[in-house]
PDB file of C-alpha atoms in Angstrom:
ATOM      1  CA  ALA F 790     -27.794 -10.495   0.401  1.00 79.00           C
ATOM      2  CA  GLN F 791     -27.303  -7.548   2.577  1.00 83.00           C
ATOM      3  CA  SER F 792     -28.562  -4.160   1.026  1.00 90.00           C
ATOM      4  CA  VAL F 793     -28.225  -0.275   2.422  1.00 95.00           C
ATOM      5  CA  THR F 794     -30.609   2.481   2.506  1.00 96.00           C
ATOM      6  CA  GLN F 795     -29.870   6.090   2.385  1.00 97.00           C
ATOM      7  CA  PRO F 796     -33.212   8.062   2.294  1.00 96.00           C
ATOM      8  CA  ASP F 797     -31.920  11.718   2.037  1.00 95.00           C
ATOM      9  CA  ILE F 798     -29.660  12.707  -1.036  1.00 95.00           C
ATOM     10  CA  HIS F 799     -29.034  15.419  -0.043  1.00 95.00           C
ATOM     11  CA  ILE F 800     -29.665  17.904   3.498  1.00 97.00           C
ATOM     12  CA  THR F 801     -28.630  21.583   3.977  1.00 97.00           C
ATOM     13  CA  VAL F 802     -27.668  22.006   7.939  1.00 97.00           C
ATOM     14  CA  SER F 803     -26.528  25.559   9.473  1.00 97.00           C
ATOM     15  CA  GLU F 804     -23.577  25.544  10.741  1.00 97.00           C
ATOM     16  CA  GLY F 805     -23.871  25.220  14.704  1.00 97.00           C
ATOM     17  CA  ALA F 806     -27.319  23.463  14.089  1.00 97.00           C
ATOM     18  CA  SER F 807     -26.992  19.967  14.981  1.00 97.00           C
ATOM     19  CA  LEU F 808     -26.905  16.753  12.393  1.00 97.00           C
ATOM     20  CA  GLU F 809     -28.558  13.315  11.811  1.00 98.00           C
ATOM     21  CA  LEU F 810     -27.992  11.451   8.504  1.00 98.00           C
ATOM     22  CA  ARG F 811     -30.091   8.253   8.509  1.00 98.00           C
ATOM     23  CA  CYS F 812     -28.845   4.719   7.286  1.00 98.00           C
ATOM     24  CA  ASN F 813     -31.040   1.633   7.451  1.00 97.00           C
ATOM     25  CA  TYR F 814     -29.740  -1.401   6.225  1.00 94.00           C
ATOM     26  CA  SER F 815     -31.206  -5.058   5.645  1.00 91.00           C
ATOM     27  CA  TYR F 816     -29.826  -8.536   7.088  1.00 85.00           C
ATOM     28  CA  GLY F 817     -30.423 -11.204   8.303  1.00 76.00           C
ATOM     29  CA  ALA F 818     -27.975 -11.587  11.959  1.00 78.00           C
ATOM     30  CA  THR F 819     -25.846  -8.456  13.422  1.00 78.00           C
ATOM     31  CA  PRO F 820     -24.520  -7.241  10.602  1.00 86.00           C
ATOM     32  CA  TYR F 821     -20.739  -4.665  10.637  1.00 90.00           C
ATOM     33  CA  LEU F 822     -21.733  -1.154  10.309  1.00 92.00           C
ATOM     34  CA  PHE F 823     -19.719   1.676   8.685  1.00 94.00           C
ATOM     35  CA  TRP F 824     -19.875   5.912   8.186  1.00 97.00           C
ATOM     36  CA  TYR F 825     -17.248   6.610   5.440  1.00 97.00           C
ATOM     37  CA  VAL F 826     -16.787  10.544   4.021  1.00 97.00           C
ATOM     38  CA  GLN F 827     -15.942  12.024   1.101  1.00 95.00           C
ATOM     39  CA  SER F 828     -14.931  15.626   0.203  1.00 92.00           C
ATOM     40  CA  PRO F 829     -14.460  16.656  -3.499  1.00 87.00           C
ATOM     41  CA  GLY F 830     -12.427  14.822  -5.207  1.00 85.00           C
ATOM     42  CA  GLN F 831     -10.883  12.512  -2.595  1.00 87.00           C
ATOM     43  CA  GLY F 832     -11.417   9.055  -1.455  1.00 89.00           C
ATOM     44  CA  LEU F 833     -13.648   7.630   1.463  1.00 93.00           C
ATOM     45  CA  GLN F 834     -11.823   8.066   5.365  1.00 94.00           C
ATOM     46  CA  LEU F 835     -13.747   5.969   8.329  1.00 94.00           C
ATOM     47  CA  LEU F 836     -15.441   7.863  10.693  1.00 97.00           C
ATOM     48  CA  LEU F 837     -16.675   5.120  12.308  1.00 95.00           C
ATOM     49  CA  LYS F 838     -17.519   1.279  12.943  1.00 93.00           C
ATOM     50  CA  TYR F 839     -19.840  -0.389  14.998  1.00 92.00           C
ATOM     51  CA  PHE F 840     -18.986  -4.536  14.920  1.00 86.00           C
ATOM     52  CA  SER F 841     -20.381  -5.694  18.129  1.00 82.00           C
ATOM     53  CA  GLY F 842     -20.723  -4.171  22.156  1.00 84.00           C
ATOM     54  CA  ASP F 843     -22.304  -0.424  23.283  1.00 87.00           C
ATOM     55  CA  THR F 844     -24.339   0.167  20.475  1.00 90.00           C
ATOM     56  CA  LEU F 845     -23.422   4.128  20.783  1.00 96.00           C
ATOM     57  CA  VAL F 846     -20.314   4.244  18.765  1.00 96.00           C
ATOM     58  CA  GLN F 847     -17.348   7.637  18.667  1.00 96.00           C
ATOM     59  CA  GLY F 848     -15.784   8.652  15.413  1.00 96.00           C
ATOM     60  CA  ILE F 849     -13.387  11.297  14.277  1.00 95.00           C
ATOM     61  CA  LYS F 850     -14.188  14.798  14.479  1.00 94.00           C
ATOM     62  CA  GLY F 851     -17.532  14.558  16.955  1.00 96.00           C
ATOM     63  CA  PHE F 852     -19.082  12.472  15.116  1.00 97.00           C
ATOM     64  CA  GLU F 853     -21.452  10.125  16.528  1.00 97.00           C
ATOM     65  CA  ALA F 854     -24.156   7.560  15.463  1.00 98.00           C
ATOM     66  CA  GLU F 855     -26.054   4.422  16.972  1.00 96.00           C
ATOM     67  CA  PHE F 856     -27.000   0.797  16.364  1.00 94.00           C
ATOM     68  CA  LYS F 857     -30.821  -0.230  16.561  1.00 94.00           C
ATOM     69  CA  ARG F 858     -31.549  -3.223  15.818  1.00 91.00           C
ATOM     70  CA  SER F 859     -35.426  -3.156  16.454  1.00 91.00           C
ATOM     71  CA  GLN F 860     -35.464  -0.504  13.763  1.00 93.00           C
ATOM     72  CA  SER F 861     -32.367  -1.559  11.862  1.00 93.00           C
ATOM     73  CA  SER F 862     -30.661   1.870  11.757  1.00 96.00           C
ATOM     74  CA  PHE F 863     -27.338   2.997  12.338  1.00 97.00           C
ATOM     75  CA  ASN F 864     -27.793   6.973  11.997  1.00 98.00           C
ATOM     76  CA  LEU F 865     -24.822   9.429  12.129  1.00 98.00           C
ATOM     77  CA  ARG F 866     -24.533  12.872  14.571  1.00 98.00           C
ATOM     78  CA  LYS F 867     -23.132  15.805  15.529  1.00 98.00           C
ATOM     79  CA  PRO F 868     -24.306  18.063  17.828  1.00 97.00           C
ATOM     80  CA  SER F 869     -22.997  21.393  16.495  1.00 97.00           C
ATOM     81  CA  VAL F 870     -21.465  21.179  12.199  1.00 97.00           C
ATOM     82  CA  HIS F 871     -19.101  23.237  10.790  1.00 96.00           C
ATOM     83  CA  TRP F 872     -18.564  24.207   7.591  1.00 95.00           C
ATOM     84  CA  SER F 873     -15.725  21.839   7.040  1.00 95.00           C
ATOM     85  CA  ASP F 874     -18.432  18.837   7.479  1.00 96.00           C
ATOM     86  CA  ALA F 875     -19.594  19.599   3.746  1.00 96.00           C
ATOM     87  CA  ALA F 876     -19.204  16.486   2.071  1.00 97.00           C
ATOM     88  CA  GLU F 877     -21.182  13.301   1.176  1.00 96.00           C
ATOM     89  CA  TYR F 878     -21.723  11.000   3.850  1.00 98.00           C
ATOM     90  CA  PHE F 879     -21.594   6.941   3.114  1.00 97.00           C
ATOM     91  CA  CYS F 880     -23.177   4.109   5.237  1.00 96.00           C
ATOM     92  CA  ALA F 881     -21.751   0.622   4.781  1.00 94.00           C
ATOM     93  CA  VAL F 882     -22.691  -2.970   6.081  1.00 91.00           C
ATOM     94  CA  GLY F 883     -20.911  -5.838   6.148  1.00 86.00           C
ATOM     95  CA  ALA F 884     -21.883  -9.828   6.109  1.00 77.00           C
ATOM     96  CA  SER F 885     -20.888 -12.067   8.773  1.00 69.00           C
ATOM     97  CA  GLY F 886     -17.331 -12.666   7.611  1.00 71.00           C
ATOM     98  CA  TYR F 887     -17.376 -10.927   5.280  1.00 75.00           C
ATOM     99  CA  SER F 888     -14.807  -9.687   2.586  1.00 77.00           C
ATOM    100  CA  THR F 889     -16.548  -6.504   1.390  1.00 84.00           C
ATOM    101  CA  LEU F 890     -18.500  -4.133   1.862  1.00 89.00           C
ATOM    102  CA  THR F 891     -22.175  -3.241   0.748  1.00 91.00           C
ATOM    103  CA  PHE F 892     -22.846   0.505   0.323  1.00 93.00           C
ATOM    104  CA  GLY F 893     -25.255   3.269   0.419  1.00 95.00           C
ATOM    105  CA  LYS F 894     -25.991   5.615  -2.162  1.00 95.00           C
ATOM    106  CA  GLY F 895     -24.590   8.092  -0.132  1.00 96.00           C
ATOM    107  CA  THR F 896     -25.803  11.446   1.246  1.00 97.00           C
ATOM    108  CA  MET F 897     -24.842  14.859   0.659  1.00 96.00           C
ATOM    109  CA  LEU F 898     -24.125  17.364   3.554  1.00 97.00           C
ATOM    110  CA  LEU F 899     -24.382  21.465   2.746  1.00 97.00           C
ATOM    111  CA  VAL F 900     -23.755  23.318   5.373  1.00 96.00           C
ATOM    112  CA  SER F 901     -25.401  27.039   5.493  1.00 95.00           C
ATOM    113  CA  PRO F 902     -23.723  30.063   7.382  1.00 90.00           C
TER     114      PRO F 902
ATOM    115  CA  ASN G  79       2.957   5.699   5.763  1.00 64.00           C
ATOM    116  CA  ALA G  80       1.510   5.426   2.030  1.00 74.00           C
ATOM    117  CA  GLY G  81      -1.851   3.133   2.564  1.00 93.00           C
ATOM    118  CA  VAL G  82      -3.185   2.542  -0.826  1.00 96.00           C
ATOM    119  CA  THR G  83      -1.835   3.878  -3.722  1.00 96.00           C
ATOM    120  CA  GLN G  84      -3.667   4.625  -7.420  1.00 97.00           C
ATOM    121  CA  THR G  85      -2.345   4.986 -10.457  1.00 96.00           C
ATOM    122  CA  PRO G  86      -2.807   7.123 -12.906  1.00 97.00           C
ATOM    123  CA  LYS G  87      -5.465   9.768 -10.959  1.00 95.00           C
ATOM    124  CA  PHE G  88      -6.970  10.859 -13.935  1.00 96.00           C
ATOM    125  CA  GLN G  89      -6.975   8.828 -17.666  1.00 97.00           C
ATOM    126  CA  VAL G  90      -9.170  10.210 -21.144  1.00 97.00           C
ATOM    127  CA  LEU G  91      -8.974   6.381 -23.394  1.00 97.00           C
ATOM    128  CA  LYS G  92     -10.853   6.225 -26.674  1.00 97.00           C
ATOM    129  CA  THR G  93     -13.672   4.050 -27.207  1.00 98.00           C
ATOM    130  CA  GLY G  94     -12.185  -0.051 -27.712  1.00 97.00           C
ATOM    131  CA  GLN G  95      -8.711   1.015 -26.201  1.00 97.00           C
ATOM    132  CA  SER G  96      -7.371  -0.672 -23.126  1.00 96.00           C
ATOM    133  CA  MET G  97      -5.584   0.034 -20.099  1.00 96.00           C
ATOM    134  CA  THR G  98      -4.784  -0.744 -16.552  1.00 98.00           C
ATOM    135  CA  LEU G  99      -5.928   0.416 -13.399  1.00 98.00           C
ATOM    136  CA  GLN G 100      -3.271   0.236 -10.726  1.00 98.00           C
ATOM    137  CA  CYS G 101      -3.362  -0.465  -6.841  1.00 98.00           C
ATOM    138  CA  ALA G 102      -0.900  -0.938  -4.499  1.00 97.00           C
ATOM    139  CA  GLN G 103      -1.069  -1.200  -0.675  1.00 97.00           C
ATOM    140  CA  ASP G 104       1.544  -1.732   1.833  1.00 96.00           C
ATOM    141  CA  MET G 105      -0.867  -2.609   4.637  1.00 93.00           C
ATOM    142  CA  ASN G 106      -0.032  -6.557   4.241  1.00 92.00           C
ATOM    143  CA  HIS G 107      -4.078  -6.613   4.259  1.00 92.00           C
ATOM    144  CA  GLU G 108      -5.544  -9.979   2.883  1.00 92.00           C
ATOM    145  CA  TYR G 109      -8.711  -8.012   1.388  1.00 93.00           C
ATOM    146  CA  MET G 110      -8.724  -5.968  -1.606  1.00 94.00           C
ATOM    147  CA  SER G 111     -11.547  -4.521  -4.122  1.00 95.00           C
ATOM    148  CA  TRP G 112     -12.812  -2.732  -6.907  1.00 97.00           C
ATOM    149  CA  TYR G 113     -15.362  -0.607  -6.555  1.00 96.00           C
ATOM    150  CA  ARG G 114     -17.008   2.193  -9.245  1.00 97.00           C
ATOM    151  CA  GLN G 115     -18.465   6.026  -8.498  1.00 95.00           C
ATOM    152  CA  ASP G 116     -20.783   7.183 -10.397  1.00 94.00           C
ATOM    153  CA  PRO G 117     -23.111   9.683  -9.462  1.00 89.00           C
ATOM    154  CA  GLY G 118     -26.377   9.211  -7.338  1.00 87.00           C
ATOM    155  CA  MET G 119     -25.135   5.146  -7.809  1.00 89.00           C
ATOM    156  CA  GLY G 120     -22.617   5.015  -4.464  1.00 90.00           C
ATOM    157  CA  LEU G 121     -20.090   2.887  -5.126  1.00 93.00           C
ATOM    158  CA  ARG G 122     -20.619  -0.822  -6.418  1.00 94.00           C
ATOM    159  CA  LEU G 123     -18.376  -3.344  -6.636  1.00 94.00           C
ATOM    160  CA  ILE G 124     -16.677  -4.298  -9.273  1.00 96.00           C
ATOM    161  CA  HIS G 125     -14.080  -7.473  -8.505  1.00 96.00           C
ATOM    162  CA  TYR G 126     -12.791  -8.387  -5.771  1.00 94.00           C
ATOM    163  CA  SER G 127      -9.814 -10.410  -3.716  1.00 94.00           C
ATOM    164  CA  VAL G 128      -9.703 -12.884  -0.432  1.00 92.00           C
ATOM    165  CA  GLY G 129      -5.713 -13.433  -1.202  1.00 92.00           C
ATOM    166  CA  ALA G 130      -3.187 -13.780  -3.398  1.00 93.00           C
ATOM    167  CA  GLY G 131      -4.642 -15.616  -6.304  1.00 94.00           C
ATOM    168  CA  ILE G 132      -8.275 -15.869  -5.121  1.00 94.00           C
ATOM    169  CA  THR G 133     -10.678 -13.100  -7.004  1.00 95.00           C
ATOM    170  CA  ASP G 134     -14.212 -12.936  -7.342  1.00 94.00           C
ATOM    171  CA  GLN G 135     -17.074 -11.100  -9.283  1.00 94.00           C
ATOM    172  CA  GLY G 136     -19.094  -7.893  -7.742  1.00 92.00           C
ATOM    173  CA  GLU G 137     -21.724  -6.172  -8.923  1.00 91.00           C
ATOM    174  CA  VAL G 138     -20.849  -4.905 -11.972  1.00 96.00           C
ATOM    175  CA  PRO G 139     -18.051  -7.226 -13.184  1.00 97.00           C
ATOM    176  CA  ASN G 140     -18.954  -6.889 -17.174  1.00 96.00           C
ATOM    177  CA  GLY G 141     -15.977  -5.376 -19.626  1.00 96.00           C
ATOM    178  CA  TYR G 142     -13.371  -5.518 -16.592  1.00 97.00           C
ATOM    179  CA  ASN G 143     -10.464  -7.842 -15.589  1.00 97.00           C
ATOM    180  CA  VAL G 144      -8.536  -8.581 -12.499  1.00 97.00           C
ATOM    181  CA  SER G 145      -5.947 -10.576 -11.321  1.00 96.00           C
ATOM    182  CA  ARG G 146      -3.921 -11.077  -8.069  1.00 97.00           C
ATOM    183  CA  SER G 147      -0.398 -12.157  -7.948  1.00 96.00           C
ATOM    184  CA  THR G 148       1.127 -10.665  -4.396  1.00 96.00           C
ATOM    185  CA  THR G 149      -0.886  -8.921  -1.461  1.00 95.00           C
ATOM    186  CA  GLU G 150       0.519  -6.412  -2.399  1.00 97.00           C
ATOM    187  CA  ASP G 151      -0.956  -5.835  -5.722  1.00 97.00           C
ATOM    188  CA  PHE G 152      -4.288  -5.766  -7.487  1.00 98.00           C
ATOM    189  CA  PRO G 153      -4.588  -4.432 -11.038  1.00 98.00           C
ATOM    190  CA  LEU G 154      -7.732  -3.590 -13.202  1.00 98.00           C
ATOM    191  CA  ARG G 155      -7.787  -3.988 -16.203  1.00 98.00           C
ATOM    192  CA  LEU G 156     -10.226  -2.619 -18.905  1.00 96.00           C
ATOM    193  CA  LEU G 157     -10.550  -4.942 -21.806  1.00 92.00           C
ATOM    194  CA  SER G 158     -12.328  -2.564 -24.123  1.00 96.00           C
ATOM    195  CA  ALA G 159     -13.111   0.719 -22.680  1.00 96.00           C
ATOM    196  CA  ALA G 160     -16.854   2.142 -23.342  1.00 97.00           C
ATOM    197  CA  PRO G 161     -18.500   5.411 -22.147  1.00 97.00           C
ATOM    198  CA  SER G 162     -20.325   3.383 -19.860  1.00 96.00           C
ATOM    199  CA  GLN G 163     -17.327   2.466 -18.204  1.00 97.00           C
ATOM    200  CA  THR G 164     -16.681   6.302 -17.768  1.00 97.00           C
ATOM    201  CA  SER G 165     -16.613   6.773 -14.109  1.00 97.00           C
ATOM    202  CA  VAL G 166     -14.173   7.120 -10.726  1.00 97.00           C
ATOM    203  CA  TYR G 167     -13.153   4.142  -9.477  1.00 98.00           C
ATOM    204  CA  PHE G 168     -11.828   3.445  -6.172  1.00 97.00           C
ATOM    205  CA  CYS G 169      -9.457   0.230  -4.770  1.00 97.00           C
ATOM    206  CA  ALA G 170      -9.611  -0.714  -1.425  1.00 95.00           C
ATOM    207  CA  SER G 171      -7.805  -3.099   1.153  1.00 94.00           C
ATOM    208  CA  SER G 172      -8.886  -4.560   4.612  1.00 91.00           C
ATOM    209  CA  SER G 173      -7.916  -6.877   7.001  1.00 85.00           C
ATOM    210  CA  ARG G 174     -10.218  -9.486   8.092  1.00 78.00           C
ATOM    211  CA  PRO G 175     -13.595  -8.979  10.500  1.00 71.00           C
ATOM    212  CA  GLY G 176     -12.034  -9.703  13.295  1.00 65.00           C
ATOM    213  CA  GLN G 177      -8.704  -8.045  12.576  1.00 63.00           C
ATOM    214  CA  GLY G 178     -10.053  -4.326  12.552  1.00 68.00           C
ATOM    215  CA  GLY G 179     -12.075  -4.708   9.410  1.00 77.00           C
ATOM    216  CA  GLU G 180     -12.491  -2.116   7.994  1.00 84.00           C
ATOM    217  CA  ALA G 181     -11.618  -0.588   4.453  1.00 88.00           C
ATOM    218  CA  PHE G 182      -9.305   1.858   3.600  1.00 92.00           C
ATOM    219  CA  PHE G 183      -9.477   3.220   0.022  1.00 94.00           C
ATOM    220  CA  GLY G 184      -7.099   4.915  -2.302  1.00 95.00           C
ATOM    221  CA  GLN G 185      -7.668   8.673  -3.844  1.00 94.00           C
ATOM    222  CA  GLY G 186      -9.267   6.897  -7.351  1.00 95.00           C
ATOM    223  CA  THR G 187      -8.653   7.439 -10.466  1.00 96.00           C
ATOM    224  CA  ARG G 188     -11.023   9.151 -12.739  1.00 96.00           C
ATOM    225  CA  LEU G 189     -11.796   7.980 -16.219  1.00 97.00           C
ATOM    226  CA  THR G 190     -13.083   9.457 -19.502  1.00 97.00           C
ATOM    227  CA  VAL G 191     -13.979   7.336 -22.282  1.00 97.00           C
ATOM    228  CA  VAL G 192     -14.553   9.025 -25.669  1.00 97.00           C
TER     229      VAL G 192
END
Protein backbone atom coordinates (compact mmCIF):
# COMPACT_ATOMS: atom_id res chain seq x y z
CA ALA A 1 0.00 0.00 0.00
CA GLN A 2 1.11 3.52 -0.65
CA SER A 3 1.85 6.12 2.03
CA VAL A 4 2.76 9.79 2.25
CA THR A 5 4.97 11.59 4.75
CA GLN A 6 4.99 15.33 5.27
CA PRO A 7 7.85 15.82 7.75
CA ASP A 8 6.96 19.36 8.79
CA ILE A 9 3.82 19.92 10.85
CA HIS A 10 4.25 23.70 10.91
CA ILE A 11 6.40 26.07 8.86
CA THR A 12 6.70 29.83 9.32
CA VAL A 13 7.91 31.93 6.40
CA SER A 14 8.31 35.68 6.10
CA GLU A 15 6.18 37.36 3.49
CA GLY A 16 8.18 37.66 0.26
CA ALA A 17 10.51 34.80 1.15
CA SER A 18 10.70 31.55 -0.77
CA LEU A 19 8.87 28.41 0.35
CA GLU A 20 9.51 24.70 0.08
CA LEU A 21 7.14 22.13 1.60
CA ARG A 22 8.39 18.58 1.71
CA CYS A 23 6.54 15.44 0.68
CA ASN A 24 7.89 11.90 0.55
CA TYR A 25 5.87 8.97 -0.71
CA SER A 26 6.15 5.23 -0.57
CA TYR A 27 4.95 3.28 -3.59
CA GLY A 28 6.60 0.65 -5.75
CA ALA A 29 5.76 2.07 -9.16
CA THR A 30 5.33 5.57 -10.56
CA PRO A 31 2.60 7.21 -8.52
CA TYR A 32 0.08 9.89 -9.27
CA LEU A 33 0.94 12.85 -7.03
CA PHE A 34 -1.09 15.83 -5.90
CA TRP A 35 -0.82 18.92 -3.73
CA TYR A 36 -3.95 20.40 -2.18
CA VAL A 37 -4.44 23.54 -0.10
CA GLN A 38 -7.04 24.05 2.61
CA SER A 39 -7.93 27.47 3.98
CA PRO A 40 -9.56 27.59 7.43
CA GLY A 41 -13.11 26.26 7.38
CA GLN A 42 -12.90 25.39 3.72
CA GLY A 43 -12.64 22.28 1.59
CA LEU A 44 -9.51 21.20 -0.25
CA GLN A 45 -8.46 22.88 -3.49
CA LEU A 46 -6.10 21.28 -5.99
CA LEU A 47 -2.85 23.20 -6.51
CA LEU A 48 -1.18 20.86 -8.98
CA LYS A 49 -0.78 17.25 -10.00
CA TYR A 50 1.81 14.96 -11.53
CA PHE A 51 0.86 11.98 -13.65
CA SER A 52 3.80 11.54 -16.04
CA GLY A 53 6.15 13.46 -18.31
CA ASP A 54 7.95 16.61 -17.23
CA THR A 55 8.98 16.22 -13.62
CA LEU A 56 8.56 19.94 -12.88
CA VAL A 57 4.88 20.74 -12.62
CA GLN A 58 3.34 24.19 -12.58
CA GLY A 59 0.20 24.86 -10.62
CA ILE A 60 -2.13 27.64 -9.64
CA LYS A 61 -1.25 30.63 -7.46
CA GLY A 62 2.41 30.56 -8.54
CA PHE A 63 3.19 27.15 -7.02
CA GLU A 64 5.31 24.47 -8.59
CA ALA A 65 6.45 20.99 -7.56
CA GLU A 66 9.21 18.68 -8.69
CA PHE A 67 8.92 14.90 -8.84
CA LYS A 68 12.20 13.19 -7.93
CA ARG A 69 11.92 9.45 -8.37
CA SER A 70 15.35 8.75 -6.84
CA GLN A 71 14.32 10.51 -3.62
CA SER A 72 10.65 9.46 -3.65
CA SER A 73 9.80 13.12 -3.21
CA PHE A 74 7.37 15.66 -4.58
CA ASN A 75 8.24 18.93 -2.89
CA LEU A 76 6.11 22.04 -3.33
CA ARG A 77 7.80 25.40 -3.95
CA LYS A 78 6.91 29.04 -4.36
CA PRO A 79 9.50 31.77 -5.00
CA SER A 80 7.74 34.53 -3.03
CA VAL A 81 5.10 33.86 -0.40
CA HIS A 82 2.10 36.15 0.09
CA TRP A 83 0.14 36.51 3.34
CA SER A 84 -2.84 34.91 1.59
CA ASP A 85 -0.84 31.67 1.20
CA ALA A 86 -1.24 30.96 4.91
CA ALA A 87 -3.18 27.68 4.98
CA GLU A 88 -2.72 23.96 5.44
CA TYR A 89 -1.13 22.02 2.60
CA PHE A 90 -1.67 18.35 1.87
CA CYS A 91 0.32 16.04 -0.34
CA ALA A 92 -1.53 13.01 -1.72
CA VAL A 93 -0.66 9.92 -3.73
CA GLY A 94 -2.70 7.63 -5.95
CA ALA A 95 -1.57 4.16 -6.98
CA SER A 96 -1.86 2.87 -10.54
CA GLY A 97 -5.52 2.59 -11.47
CA TYR A 98 -6.43 4.30 -8.22
CA SER A 99 -9.95 5.19 -7.18
CA THR A 100 -9.00 6.96 -3.94
CA LEU A 101 -6.08 9.04 -2.70
CA THR A 102 -3.84 8.59 0.33
CA PHE A 103 -3.07 11.86 2.08
CA GLY A 104 -0.23 13.06 4.25
CA LYS A 105 -0.98 14.60 7.62
CA GLY A 106 -0.54 18.11 6.30
CA THR A 107 1.79 21.06 6.81
CA MET A 108 0.44 24.28 8.30
CA LEU A 109 2.03 27.33 6.68
CA LEU A 110 2.19 30.51 8.72
CA VAL A 111 3.26 33.73 7.01
CA SER A 112 4.86 36.44 9.15
CA PRO A 113 4.89 40.14 8.15
CA ASN B 1 -21.44 24.98 -11.52
CA ALA B 2 -21.98 23.35 -8.10
CA GLY B 3 -19.29 20.61 -8.13
CA VAL B 4 -19.58 18.63 -4.88
CA THR B 5 -22.30 19.68 -2.45
CA GLN B 6 -22.41 18.50 1.16
CA THR B 7 -25.23 19.02 3.63
CA PRO B 8 -25.48 19.95 6.41
CA LYS B 9 -22.46 22.19 7.06
CA PHE B 10 -22.74 21.83 10.84
CA GLN B 11 -24.44 19.24 13.05
CA VAL B 12 -24.58 18.44 16.73
CA LEU B 13 -25.72 14.95 17.72
CA LYS B 14 -26.27 13.22 21.01
CA THR B 15 -24.52 9.94 21.65
CA GLY B 16 -26.54 7.10 20.17
CA GLN B 17 -28.40 9.19 17.60
CA SER B 18 -28.21 8.35 13.92
CA MET B 19 -27.98 10.68 10.98
CA THR B 20 -27.12 10.86 7.29
CA LEU B 21 -24.58 13.21 5.76
CA GLN B 22 -25.55 14.04 2.22
CA CYS B 23 -23.17 14.36 -0.73
CA ALA B 24 -24.06 15.13 -4.33
CA GLN B 25 -21.89 15.82 -7.38
CA ASP B 26 -22.87 17.12 -10.78
CA MET B 27 -19.70 16.25 -12.72
CA ASN B 28 -20.76 12.72 -13.71
CA HIS B 29 -17.76 11.28 -11.86
CA GLU B 30 -17.63 7.54 -11.33
CA TYR B 31 -15.60 7.67 -8.13
CA MET B 32 -16.80 9.12 -4.84
CA SER B 33 -15.25 8.95 -1.37
CA TRP B 34 -15.81 9.99 2.22
CA TYR B 35 -12.94 11.17 4.40
CA ARG B 36 -12.76 12.37 7.95
CA GLN B 37 -10.31 15.02 9.04
CA ASP B 38 -9.01 15.18 12.58
CA PRO B 39 -6.26 17.49 13.93
CA GLY B 40 -2.81 16.08 13.17
CA MET B 41 -4.24 13.06 11.35
CA GLY B 42 -4.73 14.39 7.83
CA LEU B 43 -7.62 12.91 5.85
CA ARG B 44 -8.52 9.32 6.46
CA LEU B 45 -10.67 7.33 4.06
CA ILE B 46 -13.94 6.00 5.47
CA HIS B 47 -15.73 4.45 2.49
CA TYR B 48 -15.57 4.83 -1.24
CA SER B 49 -17.45 3.90 -4.40
CA VAL B 50 -16.29 3.23 -7.95
CA GLY B 51 -19.76 3.40 -9.43
CA ALA B 52 -23.46 3.07 -8.73
CA GLY B 53 -24.12 -0.04 -6.69
CA ILE B 54 -20.44 -0.58 -5.81
CA THR B 55 -18.96 0.47 -2.46
CA ASP B 56 -15.99 -0.59 -0.38
CA GLN B 57 -14.40 0.13 2.97
CA GLY B 58 -11.52 2.46 3.55
CA GLU B 59 -9.14 2.86 6.46
CA VAL B 60 -11.70 3.78 9.17
CA PRO B 61 -15.11 2.30 8.24
CA ASN B 62 -16.43 1.22 11.65
CA GLY B 63 -19.63 2.97 12.70
CA TYR B 64 -20.41 4.22 9.20
CA ASN B 65 -22.51 2.92 6.36
CA VAL B 66 -22.78 3.98 2.72
CA SER B 67 -24.76 3.18 -0.40
CA ARG B 68 -24.60 4.43 -3.96
CA SER B 69 -27.87 4.09 -5.82
CA THR B 70 -27.12 6.84 -8.37
CA THR B 71 -23.97 8.30 -9.92
CA GLU B 72 -24.71 11.68 -8.34
CA ASP B 73 -25.34 10.82 -4.69
CA PHE B 74 -23.22 9.14 -2.02
CA PRO B 75 -24.73 9.52 1.48
CA LEU B 76 -22.83 8.58 4.64
CA ARG B 77 -24.82 7.17 7.54
CA LEU B 78 -23.80 7.23 11.16
CA LEU B 79 -25.61 4.33 12.74
CA SER B 80 -25.21 5.19 16.43
CA ALA B 81 -23.13 8.30 16.97
CA ALA B 82 -20.22 8.23 19.42
CA PRO B 83 -18.03 11.09 20.68
CA SER B 84 -15.11 9.54 18.76
CA GLN B 85 -16.97 10.43 15.57
CA THR B 86 -16.67 14.14 16.28
CA SER B 87 -14.78 15.30 13.21
CA VAL B 88 -14.96 17.20 9.94
CA TYR B 89 -16.25 15.04 7.11
CA PHE B 90 -15.38 15.60 3.48
CA CYS B 91 -16.94 14.06 0.43
CA ALA B 92 -14.91 13.91 -2.78
CA SER B 93 -15.56 12.86 -6.35
CA SER B 94 -13.12 12.13 -9.14
CA SER B 95 -12.92 10.81 -12.65
CA ARG B 96 -10.70 7.90 -13.66
CA PRO B 97 -6.94 8.67 -13.66
CA GLY B 98 -6.88 8.64 -17.45
CA GLN B 99 -9.62 11.29 -17.57
CA GLY B 100 -8.02 13.84 -15.25
CA GLY B 101 -8.16 12.00 -11.99
CA GLU B 102 -7.99 14.79 -9.44
CA ALA B 103 -10.43 14.69 -6.56
CA PHE B 104 -12.90 17.53 -6.08
CA PHE B 105 -13.97 18.16 -2.50
CA GLY B 106 -17.09 19.48 -0.88
CA GLN B 107 -16.95 22.20 1.77
CA GLY B 108 -17.19 19.72 4.60
CA THR B 109 -19.59 18.86 7.43
CA ARG B 110 -18.46 19.70 10.95
CA LEU B 111 -20.00 17.12 13.27
CA THR B 112 -19.97 17.26 17.04
CA VAL B 113 -21.21 14.31 19.09
CA VAL B 114 -21.97 15.09 22.73
